[in-house]
């Protein structure tokens, strides 16, 4: 059975390098506190932009930074309705004119559901 084992199987899983001569990046510990009372620290680079909010590793709630940073409020765009988008393209006066034209066409039977106007118009022509 010993002959069937793959030789050198641990080569990729074990590093033979040591940490001599390696200069690590400067770090700082940033403290966070969540609403549940959990406190923890996250090591970050000195050059990194420190986020004001971090997910609590215990409960998953949003923890705020102890360094006094406030959570940034996202500027929300106002909701645009169909009416708002329509007014971007046409004025109210233009819309009233179009409505008047369309109502005249609808009343005359030139447009609209076929079963309401067009059938009766054809019968009137044939009679």
C-alpha positions as a printed Julia matrix, in Angstrom:
127×3 Matrix{Float64}:
   0.0    0.0     0.0
   2.95   2.29    0.67
   3.93   2.03   -2.99
   0.61   3.5    -4.14
   0.97   6.79   -2.27
   1.85   9.77   -4.36
   5.41  10.84   -3.74
   6.01  14.51   -3.05
   2.37  15.16   -2.16
   3.29  17.72    0.51
   5.5   19.84   -1.73
   2.8   22.37   -2.65
   1.27  22.53    0.83
   4.37  23.38    2.8
   6.51  26.46    2.27
  10.22  26.29    3.03
  10.69  30.06    2.88
  11.35  31.99    6.05
  10.51  35.59    6.9
  14.09  36.82    7.19
  14.78  39.91    5.11
  11.11  40.64    4.45
   9.84  44.07    5.41
   6.12  44.06    6.18
   3.88  47.01    5.37
   3.14  49.41    8.23
  -0.12  48.46    9.9
  -2.58  49.92   12.34
  -5.35  48.3    14.37
  -8.75  49.89   13.82
 -11.34  49.33   16.54
 -15.03  48.8    15.84
 -18.05  48.44   18.09
 -21.39  46.96   17.02
 -24.85  47.77   18.47
 -24.89  44.37   20.27
 -21.92  45.46   22.4
 -19.28  43.42   20.56
 -15.92  45.15   20.16
 -13.15  44.01   17.81
 -10.09  45.28   15.97
  -9.14  44.86   12.33
  -5.49  45.26   11.23
  -5.2   47.56    8.21
  -2.45  49.24    6.28
  -1.49  52.73    7.39
  -2.06  53.9     3.81
  -5.54  52.35    3.51
  -8.75  54.38    3.59
 -10.34  53.26    6.84
 -14.05  52.45    6.4
 -16.46  53.91    8.94
 -18.52  50.68    9.0
 -17.39  47.03    9.23
 -19.43  43.85    9.59
 -19.27  42.38   13.1
 -17.62  38.92   12.99
 -19.87  37.62   15.81
 -23.39  38.74   14.91
 -23.08  40.24   11.41
 -24.45  43.67   12.39
 -22.9   46.9    11.13
 -20.2   48.0    13.55
 -19.11  51.63   13.67
 -15.52  52.77   13.88
 -14.26  53.92   17.28
 -12.12  56.59   15.61
 -15.05  58.96   15.32
 -15.71  58.46   11.64
 -19.35  58.79   10.7
 -21.11  56.58    8.2
 -21.46  58.38    4.85
 -25.04  58.99    3.82
 -25.63  58.1     0.19
 -27.24  60.84   -1.82
 -30.4   59.3    -3.21
 -31.78  60.47   -6.5
 -35.37  61.68   -6.4
 -37.78  59.25   -7.97
 -38.73  60.25  -11.51
 -42.28  59.43  -12.46
 -43.62  58.96  -15.99
 -45.14  62.43  -15.76
 -41.74  63.97  -14.89
 -40.11  62.28  -17.87
 -42.94  63.38  -20.15
 -42.56  67.0   -19.01
 -38.86  66.83  -19.89
 -39.85  66.28  -23.55
 -43.03  68.35  -23.95
 -44.73  71.34  -22.35
 -48.18  71.16  -20.78
 -49.59  73.25  -23.65
 -48.24  70.76  -26.23
 -49.69  67.85  -24.26
 -53.11  69.49  -24.15
 -53.04  70.02  -27.94
 -52.08  66.38  -28.54
 -54.84  65.2   -26.2
 -57.43  67.3   -28.04
 -56.3   65.91  -31.43
 -56.37  62.3   -30.22
 -59.8   62.7   -28.62
 -61.18  64.07  -31.91
 -59.74  61.09  -33.81
 -61.14  58.67  -31.25
 -64.62  60.23  -31.38
 -64.63  60.2   -35.17
 -63.75  56.48  -35.16
 -60.43  56.8   -37.01
 -58.54  55.34  -34.07
 -59.48  53.15  -31.17
 -60.69  49.6   -30.67
 -62.03  48.1   -33.87
 -65.09  46.62  -32.23
 -66.34  50.03  -31.09
 -66.07  52.32  -34.1
 -64.62  50.77  -37.22
 -67.18  48.01  -37.6
 -70.08  50.44  -37.41
 -68.3   52.76  -39.88
 -67.99  49.91  -42.42
 -71.65  48.99  -42.01
 -72.64  52.61  -42.63
 -70.61  52.67  -45.9
 -72.1   49.44  -47.18
 -75.67  50.49  -46.41
